[in-house]
């Protein structure tokens, strides 16, 4: 009996140890890689782009919460906080930093570290910004996606003129924190088309209300809304005010047209974020930013909202409808 009891005790001890093996193995696994995500705005306006970013990561073999962690830093439209938030990610430390929402977060990340890999999505030429040495051979610790926001200004003005042929005076709404070279590009393109430009800056919701009150007095023929995270975060306000003031308006991304804006034209930013996610995944596997060429957007979208055009009393030319990638009824 004593021998049998001893055998039972040994078996129970052995069984208990075996049950603990998976726990021990998990405890001994190295920690999951951490990706830092830096953005100047807030997450509520960027669900589709975040979904696309995670899809790109998944294509590279990484799933948030399963074999990778994402540390998000949102500046809530306070651009002055970006250097501090970038420094937080460097101290964390993270394996790679991904920046979205324009040029400012990319420059903040680049200033914060010369060693941690950076994947950016920027509307301006990254060589001119000093982020990379060249598109084909970035050098340094940064690479990413250039989605040509500034370069598409002339095309957007042409589409707006096609929709509103009689337009001669166009108001331009800019966010000072993200204007960059946008105003110069708009003015240059407008000059070649014989358009008169009226530029107005807006960095708060009240500024937007004030701008539309001015439009009501001065009556420009159309409105050109520039890019940037702040104006995108106020897209509902912009679409409602444009409808209230009967102002034909052109926007740079499809999110505006989807919620009632008249027309948008620009690079597919969901596709750009998917590409950024794929690059981040490759870096987690050991790829060096200096060896990954800067990708340039190849997918562009023209979206027209027919309900908005009807409310404005505009007849969209059939030739323009035929070129649209999406027509919202």
PDB file of C-alpha atoms in Angstrom:
ATOM      1  CA  UNK A   1       0.000   0.000   0.000  1.00  0.00           C
ATOM      2  CA  UNK A   2       2.799   2.374   0.894  1.00  0.00           C
ATOM      3  CA  UNK A   3       4.431   1.686  -2.459  1.00  0.00           C
ATOM      4  CA  UNK A   4       1.120   2.292  -4.297  1.00  0.00           C
ATOM      5  CA  UNK A   5       0.552   5.535  -2.393  1.00  0.00           C
ATOM      6  CA  UNK A   6       4.054   6.670  -3.279  1.00  0.00           C
ATOM      7  CA  UNK A   7       3.448   5.927  -6.957  1.00  0.00           C
ATOM      8  CA  UNK A   8       0.196   7.884  -6.848  1.00  0.00           C
ATOM      9  CA  UNK A   9       1.924  10.872  -5.256  1.00  0.00           C
ATOM     10  CA  UNK A  10       4.671  10.770  -7.909  1.00  0.00           C
ATOM     11  CA  UNK A  11       2.079  10.572 -10.683  1.00  0.00           C
ATOM     12  CA  UNK A  12       0.108  13.529  -9.300  1.00  0.00           C
ATOM     13  CA  UNK A  13       3.324  15.540  -8.946  1.00  0.00           C
ATOM     14  CA  UNK A  14       4.316  14.657 -12.514  1.00  0.00           C
ATOM     15  CA  UNK A  15       0.862  15.546 -13.838  1.00  0.00           C
ATOM     16  CA  UNK A  16       0.919  18.898 -12.054  1.00  0.00           C
ATOM     17  CA  UNK A  17       4.324  19.668 -13.501  1.00  0.00           C
ATOM     18  CA  UNK A  18       3.183  18.778 -17.021  1.00  0.00           C
ATOM     19  CA  UNK A  19       0.196  21.093 -16.681  1.00  0.00           C
ATOM     20  CA  UNK A  20       2.552  23.908 -15.779  1.00  0.00           C
ATOM     21  CA  UNK A  21       4.811  23.359 -18.817  1.00  0.00           C
ATOM     22  CA  UNK A  22       2.774  25.546 -21.223  1.00  0.00           C
ATOM     23  CA  UNK A  23       2.761  28.364 -18.657  1.00  0.00           C
ATOM     24  CA  UNK A  24       6.510  28.122 -18.247  1.00  0.00           C
ATOM     25  CA  UNK A  25       7.001  28.030 -22.014  1.00  0.00           C
ATOM     26  CA  UNK A  26       4.835  31.103 -22.475  1.00  0.00           C
ATOM     27  CA  UNK A  27       6.678  32.931 -19.725  1.00  0.00           C
ATOM     28  CA  UNK A  28       9.976  32.172 -21.456  1.00  0.00           C
ATOM     29  CA  UNK A  29       8.842  33.455 -24.871  1.00  0.00           C
ATOM     30  CA  UNK A  30      10.387  36.790 -25.863  1.00  0.00           C
ATOM     31  CA  UNK A  31       8.051  39.778 -25.669  1.00  0.00           C
ATOM     32  CA  UNK A  32       6.005  40.695 -28.714  1.00  0.00           C
ATOM     33  CA  UNK A  33       7.460  43.464 -30.896  1.00  0.00           C
ATOM     34  CA  UNK A  34       6.008  46.916 -30.241  1.00  0.00           C
ATOM     35  CA  UNK A  35       5.033  49.340 -33.013  1.00  0.00           C
ATOM     36  CA  UNK A  36       4.655  53.017 -32.204  1.00  0.00           C
ATOM     37  CA  UNK A  37       1.883  54.852 -34.115  1.00  0.00           C
ATOM     38  CA  UNK A  38       2.092  58.658 -34.093  1.00  0.00           C
ATOM     39  CA  UNK A  39      -0.715  60.910 -35.352  1.00  0.00           C
ATOM     40  CA  UNK A  40      -1.511  64.606 -34.851  1.00  0.00           C
ATOM     41  CA  UNK A  41      -5.293  64.198 -34.574  1.00  0.00           C
ATOM     42  CA  UNK A  42      -7.660  61.805 -32.774  1.00  0.00           C
ATOM     43  CA  UNK A  43      -8.670  58.248 -33.707  1.00  0.00           C
ATOM     44  CA  UNK A  44     -12.377  58.856 -34.345  1.00  0.00           C
ATOM     45  CA  UNK A  45     -11.867  60.096 -37.922  1.00  0.00           C
ATOM     46  CA  UNK A  46      -9.375  57.435 -38.954  1.00  0.00           C
ATOM     47  CA  UNK A  47     -11.064  54.051 -38.460  1.00  0.00           C
ATOM     48  CA  UNK A  48     -10.821  53.058 -42.141  1.00  0.00           C
ATOM     49  CA  UNK A  49      -7.157  53.998 -42.395  1.00  0.00           C
ATOM     50  CA  UNK A  50      -6.285  52.163 -39.170  1.00  0.00           C
ATOM     51  CA  UNK A  51      -8.115  49.115 -40.488  1.00  0.00           C
ATOM     52  CA  UNK A  52      -6.071  49.304 -43.689  1.00  0.00           C
ATOM     53  CA  UNK A  53      -2.836  49.705 -41.694  1.00  0.00           C
ATOM     54  CA  UNK A  54      -3.620  46.576 -39.671  1.00  0.00           C
ATOM     55  CA  UNK A  55      -4.433  44.746 -42.909  1.00  0.00           C
ATOM     56  CA  UNK A  56      -0.981  45.608 -44.259  1.00  0.00           C
ATOM     57  CA  UNK A  57       0.582  44.346 -41.037  1.00  0.00           C
ATOM     58  CA  UNK A  58      -1.408  41.122 -41.369  1.00  0.00           C
ATOM     59  CA  UNK A  59      -0.169  40.654 -44.941  1.00  0.00           C
ATOM     60  CA  UNK A  60       3.352  40.818 -43.505  1.00  0.00           C
ATOM     61  CA  UNK A  61       2.497  38.215 -40.854  1.00  0.00           C
ATOM     62  CA  UNK A  62       1.645  40.358 -37.815  1.00  0.00           C
ATOM     63  CA  UNK A  63      -1.685  40.697 -36.005  1.00  0.00           C
ATOM     64  CA  UNK A  64      -2.221  43.266 -33.269  1.00  0.00           C
ATOM     65  CA  UNK A  65      -2.666  41.540 -29.912  1.00  0.00           C
ATOM     66  CA  UNK A  66      -1.506  38.157 -31.207  1.00  0.00           C
ATOM     67  CA  UNK A  67       2.125  38.587 -32.188  1.00  0.00           C
ATOM     68  CA  UNK A  68       2.551  42.379 -32.154  1.00  0.00           C
ATOM     69  CA  UNK A  69       1.624  45.333 -29.943  1.00  0.00           C
ATOM     70  CA  UNK A  70       0.736  48.817 -31.210  1.00  0.00           C
ATOM     71  CA  UNK A  71       1.331  51.808 -28.939  1.00  0.00           C
ATOM     72  CA  UNK A  72      -0.818  54.705 -30.166  1.00  0.00           C
ATOM     73  CA  UNK A  73       0.020  58.351 -29.573  1.00  0.00           C
ATOM     74  CA  UNK A  74      -2.647  60.887 -30.657  1.00  0.00           C
ATOM     75  CA  UNK A  75      -1.896  64.623 -30.395  1.00  0.00           C
ATOM     76  CA  UNK A  76      -5.620  65.620 -30.517  1.00  0.00           C
ATOM     77  CA  UNK A  77      -4.853  68.394 -33.045  1.00  0.00           C
ATOM     78  CA  UNK A  78      -2.172  69.873 -30.796  1.00  0.00           C
ATOM     79  CA  UNK A  79       0.762  69.781 -33.175  1.00  0.00           C
ATOM     80  CA  UNK A  80       3.074  71.176 -30.507  1.00  0.00           C
ATOM     81  CA  UNK A  81       2.739  67.867 -28.634  1.00  0.00           C
ATOM     82  CA  UNK A  82       4.172  65.754 -31.466  1.00  0.00           C
ATOM     83  CA  UNK A  83       7.866  66.028 -30.396  1.00  0.00           C
ATOM     84  CA  UNK A  84       6.937  64.990 -26.843  1.00  0.00           C
ATOM     85  CA  UNK A  85       4.853  62.039 -28.062  1.00  0.00           C
ATOM     86  CA  UNK A  86       7.597  60.918 -30.445  1.00  0.00           C
ATOM     87  CA  UNK A  87      10.097  61.047 -27.571  1.00  0.00           C
ATOM     88  CA  UNK A  88       7.750  58.875 -25.483  1.00  0.00           C
ATOM     89  CA  UNK A  89       7.768  56.193 -28.178  1.00  0.00           C
ATOM     90  CA  UNK A  90      11.565  56.318 -28.365  1.00  0.00           C
ATOM     91  CA  UNK A  91      11.834  55.872 -24.595  1.00  0.00           C
ATOM     92  CA  UNK A  92       9.295  53.022 -24.625  1.00  0.00           C
ATOM     93  CA  UNK A  93      11.260  51.785 -26.689  1.00  0.00           C
ATOM     94  CA  UNK A  94       9.431  50.605 -29.805  1.00  0.00           C
ATOM     95  CA  UNK A  95      10.787  48.462 -32.641  1.00  0.00           C
ATOM     96  CA  UNK A  96       9.429  50.753 -35.369  1.00  0.00           C
ATOM     97  CA  UNK A  97       7.571  54.084 -35.496  1.00  0.00           C
ATOM     98  CA  UNK A  98       4.757  54.616 -38.006  1.00  0.00           C
ATOM     99  CA  UNK A  99       3.613  58.197 -38.647  1.00  0.00           C
ATOM    100  CA  UNK A 100       0.339  59.248 -40.232  1.00  0.00           C
ATOM    101  CA  UNK A 101      -1.588  62.487 -40.638  1.00  0.00           C
ATOM    102  CA  UNK A 102       0.818  64.565 -42.679  1.00  0.00           C
ATOM    103  CA  UNK A 103       4.323  65.920 -42.599  1.00  0.00           C
ATOM    104  CA  UNK A 104       4.567  67.143 -38.987  1.00  0.00           C
ATOM    105  CA  UNK A 105       4.546  63.724 -37.237  1.00  0.00           C
ATOM    106  CA  UNK A 106       7.114  62.363 -39.697  1.00  0.00           C
ATOM    107  CA  UNK A 107       9.467  65.265 -38.971  1.00  0.00           C
ATOM    108  CA  UNK A 108       8.886  64.859 -35.209  1.00  0.00           C
ATOM    109  CA  UNK A 109       9.771  61.162 -35.345  1.00  0.00           C
ATOM    110  CA  UNK A 110      12.836  61.823 -37.486  1.00  0.00           C
ATOM    111  CA  UNK A 111      14.035  64.441 -34.996  1.00  0.00           C
ATOM    112  CA  UNK A 112      13.455  62.082 -32.072  1.00  0.00           C
ATOM    113  CA  UNK A 113      15.556  59.152 -33.290  1.00  0.00           C
ATOM    114  CA  UNK A 114      18.264  58.352 -35.815  1.00  0.00           C
ATOM    115  CA  UNK A 115      18.218  54.620 -35.089  1.00  0.00           C
ATOM    116  CA  UNK A 116      14.648  53.330 -34.670  1.00  0.00           C
ATOM    117  CA  UNK A 117      13.118  52.517 -38.093  1.00  0.00           C
ATOM    118  CA  UNK A 118      10.399  54.963 -39.225  1.00  0.00           C
ATOM    119  CA  UNK A 119       7.597  54.376 -41.732  1.00  0.00           C
ATOM    120  CA  UNK A 120       5.930  57.631 -42.822  1.00  0.00           C
ATOM    121  CA  UNK A 121       2.915  58.567 -44.935  1.00  0.00           C
ATOM    122  CA  UNK A 122       3.394  62.111 -46.221  1.00  0.00           C
ATOM    123  CA  UNK A 123       1.724  64.343 -48.841  1.00  0.00           C
ATOM    124  CA  UNK A 124       4.907  66.228 -49.754  1.00  0.00           C
ATOM    125  CA  UNK A 125       8.154  65.180 -51.404  1.00  0.00           C
ATOM    126  CA  UNK A 126      10.100  63.346 -48.641  1.00  0.00           C
ATOM    127  CA  UNK A 127      13.424  64.243 -50.278  1.00  0.00           C
ATOM    128  CA  UNK A 128      12.596  67.961 -50.133  1.00  0.00           C
ATOM    129  CA  UNK A 129      11.516  67.493 -46.509  1.00  0.00           C
ATOM    130  CA  UNK A 130      14.850  65.914 -45.614  1.00  0.00           C
ATOM    131  CA  UNK A 131      13.291  62.619 -44.532  1.00  0.00           C
ATOM    132  CA  UNK A 132      15.222  60.558 -47.105  1.00  0.00           C
ATOM    133  CA  UNK A 133      18.238  60.993 -49.353  1.00  0.00           C
ATOM    134  CA  UNK A 134      16.361  59.764 -52.427  1.00  0.00           C
ATOM    135  CA  UNK A 135      13.184  57.848 -53.229  1.00  0.00           C
ATOM    136  CA  UNK A 136      15.013  54.790 -54.535  1.00  0.00           C
ATOM    137  CA  UNK A 137      17.703  54.732 -51.827  1.00  0.00           C
ATOM    138  CA  UNK A 138      16.316  56.420 -48.715  1.00  0.00           C
ATOM    139  CA  UNK A 139      19.420  55.976 -46.549  1.00  0.00           C
ATOM    140  CA  UNK A 140      19.087  56.636 -42.826  1.00  0.00           C
ATOM    141  CA  UNK A 141      16.289  55.181 -40.721  1.00  0.00           C
ATOM    142  CA  UNK A 142      13.136  56.327 -42.560  1.00  0.00           C
ATOM    143  CA  UNK A 143      11.070  55.328 -45.565  1.00  0.00           C
ATOM    144  CA  UNK A 144       7.378  55.090 -46.364  1.00  0.00           C
ATOM    145  CA  UNK A 145       4.652  56.308 -48.709  1.00  0.00           C
ATOM    146  CA  UNK A 146       4.265  59.603 -50.587  1.00  0.00           C
ATOM    147  CA  UNK A 147       0.638  60.184 -51.602  1.00  0.00           C
ATOM    148  CA  UNK A 148       1.014  63.366 -53.701  1.00  0.00           C
ATOM    149  CA  UNK A 149      -1.506  65.648 -51.998  1.00  0.00           C
ATOM    150  CA  UNK A 150       0.281  68.829 -53.061  1.00  0.00           C
ATOM    151  CA  UNK A 151       0.949  67.604 -56.587  1.00  0.00           C
ATOM    152  CA  UNK A 152      -2.782  66.956 -57.185  1.00  0.00           C
ATOM    153  CA  UNK A 153      -3.827  70.567 -56.587  1.00  0.00           C
ATOM    154  CA  UNK A 154      -3.987  71.481 -60.291  1.00  0.00           C
ATOM    155  CA  UNK A 155      -6.004  68.370 -61.126  1.00  0.00           C
ATOM    156  CA  UNK A 156      -8.502  69.127 -58.348  1.00  0.00           C
ATOM    157  CA  UNK A 157      -8.933  72.701 -59.579  1.00  0.00           C
ATOM    158  CA  UNK A 158      -9.494  71.455 -63.131  1.00  0.00           C
ATOM    159  CA  UNK A 159     -12.200  69.051 -61.925  1.00  0.00           C
ATOM    160  CA  UNK A 160     -13.846  71.833 -59.903  1.00  0.00           C
ATOM    161  CA  UNK A 161     -13.835  74.135 -62.939  1.00  0.00           C
ATOM    162  CA  UNK A 162     -15.341  71.309 -65.035  1.00  0.00           C
ATOM    163  CA  UNK A 163     -18.136  70.926 -62.496  1.00  0.00           C
ATOM    164  CA  UNK A 164     -18.661  74.707 -62.133  1.00  0.00           C
ATOM    165  CA  UNK A 165     -17.617  76.139 -65.542  1.00  0.00           C
ATOM    166  CA  UNK A 166     -18.605  79.704 -64.672  1.00  0.00           C
ATOM    167  CA  UNK A 167     -16.381  79.840 -61.575  1.00  0.00           C
ATOM    168  CA  UNK A 168     -13.833  82.660 -61.559  1.00  0.00           C
ATOM    169  CA  UNK A 169     -13.383  83.284 -57.804  1.00  0.00           C
ATOM    170  CA  UNK A 170     -12.410  80.323 -55.629  1.00  0.00           C
ATOM    171  CA  UNK A 171     -12.024  80.435 -51.847  1.00  0.00           C
ATOM    172  CA  UNK A 172      -9.311  78.205 -50.380  1.00  0.00           C
ATOM    173  CA  UNK A 173      -9.606  76.905 -46.820  1.00  0.00           C
ATOM    174  CA  UNK A 174      -6.290  76.003 -45.189  1.00  0.00           C
ATOM    175  CA  UNK A 175      -5.192  74.635 -41.841  1.00  0.00           C
ATOM    176  CA  UNK A 176      -2.111  76.701 -40.831  1.00  0.00           C
ATOM    177  CA  UNK A 177      -0.452  73.760 -39.085  1.00  0.00           C
ATOM    178  CA  UNK A 178      -0.566  71.657 -42.234  1.00  0.00           C
ATOM    179  CA  UNK A 179      -0.529  74.220 -45.051  1.00  0.00           C
ATOM    180  CA  UNK A 180       3.094  73.730 -46.099  1.00  0.00           C
ATOM    181  CA  UNK A 181       3.487  74.578 -49.772  1.00  0.00           C
ATOM    182  CA  UNK A 182      -0.209  74.028 -50.485  1.00  0.00           C
ATOM    183  CA  UNK A 183      -1.161  77.672 -50.881  1.00  0.00           C
ATOM    184  CA  UNK A 184       1.708  78.350 -53.303  1.00  0.00           C
ATOM    185  CA  UNK A 185       0.654  75.324 -55.361  1.00  0.00           C
ATOM    186  CA  UNK A 186      -2.981  76.462 -55.403  1.00  0.00           C
ATOM    187  CA  UNK A 187      -2.044  79.999 -56.415  1.00  0.00           C
ATOM    188  CA  UNK A 188       0.253  78.761 -59.190  1.00  0.00           C
ATOM    189  CA  UNK A 189      -2.382  76.400 -60.601  1.00  0.00           C
ATOM    190  CA  UNK A 190      -5.126  79.037 -60.315  1.00  0.00           C
ATOM    191  CA  UNK A 191      -3.018  81.592 -62.185  1.00  0.00           C
ATOM    192  CA  UNK A 192      -2.705  79.301 -65.200  1.00  0.00           C
ATOM    193  CA  UNK A 193      -6.485  78.824 -65.211  1.00  0.00           C
ATOM    194  CA  UNK A 194      -7.345  82.485 -64.746  1.00  0.00           C
ATOM    195  CA  UNK A 195      -8.920  81.932 -61.325  1.00  0.00           C
ATOM    196  CA  UNK A 196      -8.892  84.468 -58.502  1.00  0.00           C
ATOM    197  CA  UNK A 197      -7.984  82.946 -55.130  1.00  0.00           C
ATOM    198  CA  UNK A 198      -9.177  84.009 -51.674  1.00  0.00           C
ATOM    199  CA  UNK A 199      -7.231  82.154 -48.946  1.00  0.00           C
ATOM    200  CA  UNK A 200      -8.617  81.714 -45.422  1.00  0.00           C
ATOM    201  CA  UNK A 201      -6.933  79.911 -42.521  1.00  0.00           C
ATOM    202  CA  UNK A 202      -8.875  77.817 -40.013  1.00  0.00           C
ATOM    203  CA  UNK A 203      -7.467  76.052 -36.965  1.00  0.00           C
ATOM    204  CA  UNK A 204     -10.642  75.844 -34.831  1.00  0.00           C
ATOM    205  CA  UNK A 205     -14.307  75.095 -35.407  1.00  0.00           C
ATOM    206  CA  UNK A 206     -15.091  78.755 -34.753  1.00  0.00           C
ATOM    207  CA  UNK A 207     -12.627  79.732 -37.497  1.00  0.00           C
ATOM    208  CA  UNK A 208     -14.577  77.548 -39.917  1.00  0.00           C
ATOM    209  CA  UNK A 209     -17.861  79.202 -38.930  1.00  0.00           C
ATOM    210  CA  UNK A 210     -16.252  82.635 -39.395  1.00  0.00           C
ATOM    211  CA  UNK A 211     -14.899  81.641 -42.808  1.00  0.00           C
ATOM    212  CA  UNK A 212     -18.324  80.587 -44.066  1.00  0.00           C
ATOM    213  CA  UNK A 213     -19.864  83.785 -42.712  1.00  0.00           C
ATOM    214  CA  UNK A 214     -17.308  85.675 -44.821  1.00  0.00           C
ATOM    215  CA  UNK A 215     -18.171  83.518 -47.832  1.00  0.00           C
ATOM    216  CA  UNK A 216     -21.808  84.509 -47.359  1.00  0.00           C
ATOM    217  CA  UNK A 217     -20.866  88.187 -47.715  1.00  0.00           C
ATOM    218  CA  UNK A 218     -18.251  87.889 -50.459  1.00  0.00           C
ATOM    219  CA  UNK A 219     -19.830  85.043 -52.445  1.00  0.00           C
ATOM    220  CA  UNK A 220     -16.945  83.137 -54.055  1.00  0.00           C
ATOM    221  CA  UNK A 221     -18.070  80.834 -56.844  1.00  0.00           C
ATOM    222  CA  UNK A 222     -16.619  77.671 -55.254  1.00  0.00           C
ATOM    223  CA  UNK A 223     -14.583  76.429 -52.305  1.00  0.00           C
ATOM    224  CA  UNK A 224     -11.375  74.383 -52.335  1.00  0.00           C
ATOM    225  CA  UNK A 225     -10.692  72.615 -49.015  1.00  0.00           C
ATOM    226  CA  UNK A 226      -7.034  71.645 -48.557  1.00  0.00           C
ATOM    227  CA  UNK A 227      -5.724  68.589 -46.751  1.00  0.00           C
ATOM    228  CA  UNK A 228      -4.721  68.009 -43.167  1.00  0.00           C
ATOM    229  CA  UNK A 229      -5.963  66.130 -40.124  1.00  0.00           C
ATOM    230  CA  UNK A 230      -7.759  69.074 -38.509  1.00  0.00           C
ATOM    231  CA  UNK A 231      -9.986  69.844 -41.489  1.00  0.00           C
ATOM    232  CA  UNK A 232     -10.677  66.137 -41.967  1.00  0.00           C
ATOM    233  CA  UNK A 233     -11.768  65.890 -38.333  1.00  0.00           C
ATOM    234  CA  UNK A 234     -14.270  68.703 -39.051  1.00  0.00           C
ATOM    235  CA  UNK A 235     -15.578  67.159 -42.282  1.00  0.00           C
ATOM    236  CA  UNK A 236     -19.175  66.938 -41.063  1.00  0.00           C
ATOM    237  CA  UNK A 237     -19.177  70.623 -40.126  1.00  0.00           C
ATOM    238  CA  UNK A 238     -17.649  71.542 -43.491  1.00  0.00           C
ATOM    239  CA  UNK A 239     -20.146  69.509 -45.507  1.00  0.00           C
ATOM    240  CA  UNK A 240     -23.116  70.950 -43.590  1.00  0.00           C
ATOM    241  CA  UNK A 241     -21.907  74.547 -43.934  1.00  0.00           C
ATOM    242  CA  UNK A 242     -21.143  74.094 -47.647  1.00  0.00           C
ATOM    243  CA  UNK A 243     -24.706  72.832 -48.156  1.00  0.00           C
ATOM    244  CA  UNK A 244     -26.209  75.632 -46.034  1.00  0.00           C
ATOM    245  CA  UNK A 245     -24.328  78.323 -47.972  1.00  0.00           C
ATOM    246  CA  UNK A 246     -24.903  76.610 -51.356  1.00  0.00           C
ATOM    247  CA  UNK A 247     -21.151  76.484 -51.941  1.00  0.00           C
ATOM    248  CA  UNK A 248     -19.802  73.983 -54.531  1.00  0.00           C
ATOM    249  CA  UNK A 249     -16.818  72.457 -52.748  1.00  0.00           C
ATOM    250  CA  UNK A 250     -13.896  70.234 -53.678  1.00  0.00           C
ATOM    251  CA  UNK A 251     -12.160  68.025 -51.085  1.00  0.00           C
ATOM    252  CA  UNK A 252      -8.994  65.936 -51.114  1.00  0.00           C
ATOM    253  CA  UNK A 253     -10.210  62.601 -49.740  1.00  0.00           C
ATOM    254  CA  UNK A 254     -13.279  60.420 -50.091  1.00  0.00           C
ATOM    255  CA  UNK A 255     -14.334  60.695 -46.437  1.00  0.00           C
ATOM    256  CA  UNK A 256     -15.796  64.128 -47.218  1.00  0.00           C
ATOM    257  CA  UNK A 257     -17.937  62.932 -50.119  1.00  0.00           C
ATOM    258  CA  UNK A 258     -19.103  59.932 -48.120  1.00  0.00           C
ATOM    259  CA  UNK A 259     -20.739  62.156 -45.511  1.00  0.00           C
ATOM    260  CA  UNK A 260     -22.335  64.632 -47.911  1.00  0.00           C
ATOM    261  CA  UNK A 261     -19.532  66.646 -49.504  1.00  0.00           C
ATOM    262  CA  UNK A 262     -19.919  67.411 -53.204  1.00  0.00           C
ATOM    263  CA  UNK A 263     -16.752  66.007 -54.754  1.00  0.00           C
ATOM    264  CA  UNK A 264     -13.386  64.614 -53.722  1.00  0.00           C
ATOM    265  CA  UNK A 265     -10.275  63.698 -55.635  1.00  0.00           C
ATOM    266  CA  UNK A 266      -7.038  62.350 -54.262  1.00  0.00           C
ATOM    267  CA  UNK A 267      -4.847  59.371 -53.607  1.00  0.00           C
ATOM    268  CA  UNK A 268      -6.422  56.409 -51.838  1.00  0.00           C
ATOM    269  CA  UNK A 269      -5.223  56.957 -48.280  1.00  0.00           C
ATOM    270  CA  UNK A 270      -6.546  53.587 -47.165  1.00  0.00           C
ATOM    271  CA  UNK A 271      -4.250  51.964 -49.729  1.00  0.00           C
ATOM    272  CA  UNK A 272      -1.347  54.147 -48.566  1.00  0.00           C
ATOM    273  CA  UNK A 273      -1.884  53.004 -44.982  1.00  0.00           C
ATOM    274  CA  UNK A 274      -2.075  49.362 -46.043  1.00  0.00           C
ATOM    275  CA  UNK A 275       1.301  49.812 -47.740  1.00  0.00           C
ATOM    276  CA  UNK A 276       2.693  51.454 -44.593  1.00  0.00           C
ATOM    277  CA  UNK A 277       1.508  48.490 -42.523  1.00  0.00           C
ATOM    278  CA  UNK A 278       3.234  46.071 -44.876  1.00  0.00           C
ATOM    279  CA  UNK A 279       6.492  48.042 -44.615  1.00  0.00           C
ATOM    280  CA  UNK A 280       6.260  48.102 -40.805  1.00  0.00           C
ATOM    281  CA  UNK A 281       5.826  44.320 -40.822  1.00  0.00           C
ATOM    282  CA  UNK A 282       8.861  43.861 -43.048  1.00  0.00           C
ATOM    283  CA  UNK A 283      10.924  45.974 -40.658  1.00  0.00           C
ATOM    284  CA  UNK A 284       9.806  43.830 -37.732  1.00  0.00           C
ATOM    285  CA  UNK A 285      11.265  40.916 -39.678  1.00  0.00           C
ATOM    286  CA  UNK A 286      14.597  42.703 -39.992  1.00  0.00           C
ATOM    287  CA  UNK A 287      14.368  44.751 -43.194  1.00  0.00           C
ATOM    288  CA  UNK A 288      16.256  48.045 -43.074  1.00  0.00           C
ATOM    289  CA  UNK A 289      14.497  51.314 -44.010  1.00  0.00           C
ATOM    290  CA  UNK A 290      17.518  52.328 -46.076  1.00  0.00           C
ATOM    291  CA  UNK A 291      16.929  49.295 -48.322  1.00  0.00           C
ATOM    292  CA  UNK A 292      13.189  49.898 -48.858  1.00  0.00           C
ATOM    293  CA  UNK A 293      12.402  52.508 -51.552  1.00  0.00           C
ATOM    294  CA  UNK A 294       9.784  55.147 -50.850  1.00  0.00           C
ATOM    295  CA  UNK A 295       6.508  53.988 -52.371  1.00  0.00           C
ATOM    296  CA  UNK A 296       4.451  56.468 -54.339  1.00  0.00           C
ATOM    297  CA  UNK A 297       0.679  56.350 -54.504  1.00  0.00           C
ATOM    298  CA  UNK A 298      -0.660  54.747 -57.665  1.00  0.00           C
ATOM    299  CA  UNK A 299      -4.371  54.586 -56.816  1.00  0.00           C
ATOM    300  CA  UNK A 300      -6.386  57.815 -57.124  1.00  0.00           C
ATOM    301  CA  UNK A 301     -10.110  58.243 -56.529  1.00  0.00           C
ATOM    302  CA  UNK A 302     -12.698  60.658 -57.896  1.00  0.00           C
ATOM    303  CA  UNK A 303     -15.886  60.485 -55.818  1.00  0.00           C
ATOM    304  CA  UNK A 304     -19.003  62.518 -56.653  1.00  0.00           C
ATOM    305  CA  UNK A 305     -22.025  62.886 -54.385  1.00  0.00           C
ATOM    306  CA  UNK A 306     -25.107  63.322 -56.588  1.00  0.00           C
ATOM    307  CA  UNK A 307     -27.373  64.167 -53.644  1.00  0.00           C
ATOM    308  CA  UNK A 308     -25.102  67.123 -52.841  1.00  0.00           C
ATOM    309  CA  UNK A 309     -25.007  68.261 -56.470  1.00  0.00           C
ATOM    310  CA  UNK A 310     -28.804  68.048 -56.698  1.00  0.00           C
ATOM    311  CA  UNK A 311     -29.213  70.144 -53.540  1.00  0.00           C
ATOM    312  CA  UNK A 312     -26.907  72.758 -55.081  1.00  0.00           C
ATOM    313  CA  UNK A 313     -28.807  72.709 -58.381  1.00  0.00           C
ATOM    314  CA  UNK A 314     -25.715  71.524 -60.253  1.00  0.00           C
ATOM    315  CA  UNK A 315     -25.869  69.252 -63.279  1.00  0.00           C
ATOM    316  CA  UNK A 316     -22.804  67.027 -63.216  1.00  0.00           C
ATOM    317  CA  UNK A 317     -21.439  66.690 -66.773  1.00  0.00           C
ATOM    318  CA  UNK A 318     -21.760  63.119 -68.119  1.00  0.00           C
ATOM    319  CA  UNK A 319     -18.059  63.145 -69.001  1.00  0.00           C
ATOM    320  CA  UNK A 320     -17.213  63.815 -65.342  1.00  0.00           C
ATOM    321  CA  UNK A 321     -19.593  61.127 -64.107  1.00  0.00           C
ATOM    322  CA  UNK A 322     -18.030  58.647 -66.511  1.00  0.00           C
ATOM    323  CA  UNK A 323     -14.568  59.267 -65.009  1.00  0.00           C
ATOM    324  CA  UNK A 324     -15.738  58.967 -61.397  1.00  0.00           C
ATOM    325  CA  UNK A 325     -14.505  55.975 -59.441  1.00  0.00           C
ATOM    326  CA  UNK A 326     -17.620  56.170 -57.276  1.00  0.00           C
ATOM    327  CA  UNK A 327     -20.898  58.022 -57.606  1.00  0.00           C
ATOM    328  CA  UNK A 328     -22.879  58.362 -54.377  1.00  0.00           C
ATOM    329  CA  UNK A 329     -26.616  58.490 -55.018  1.00  0.00           C
TER     330      UNK A 329
END
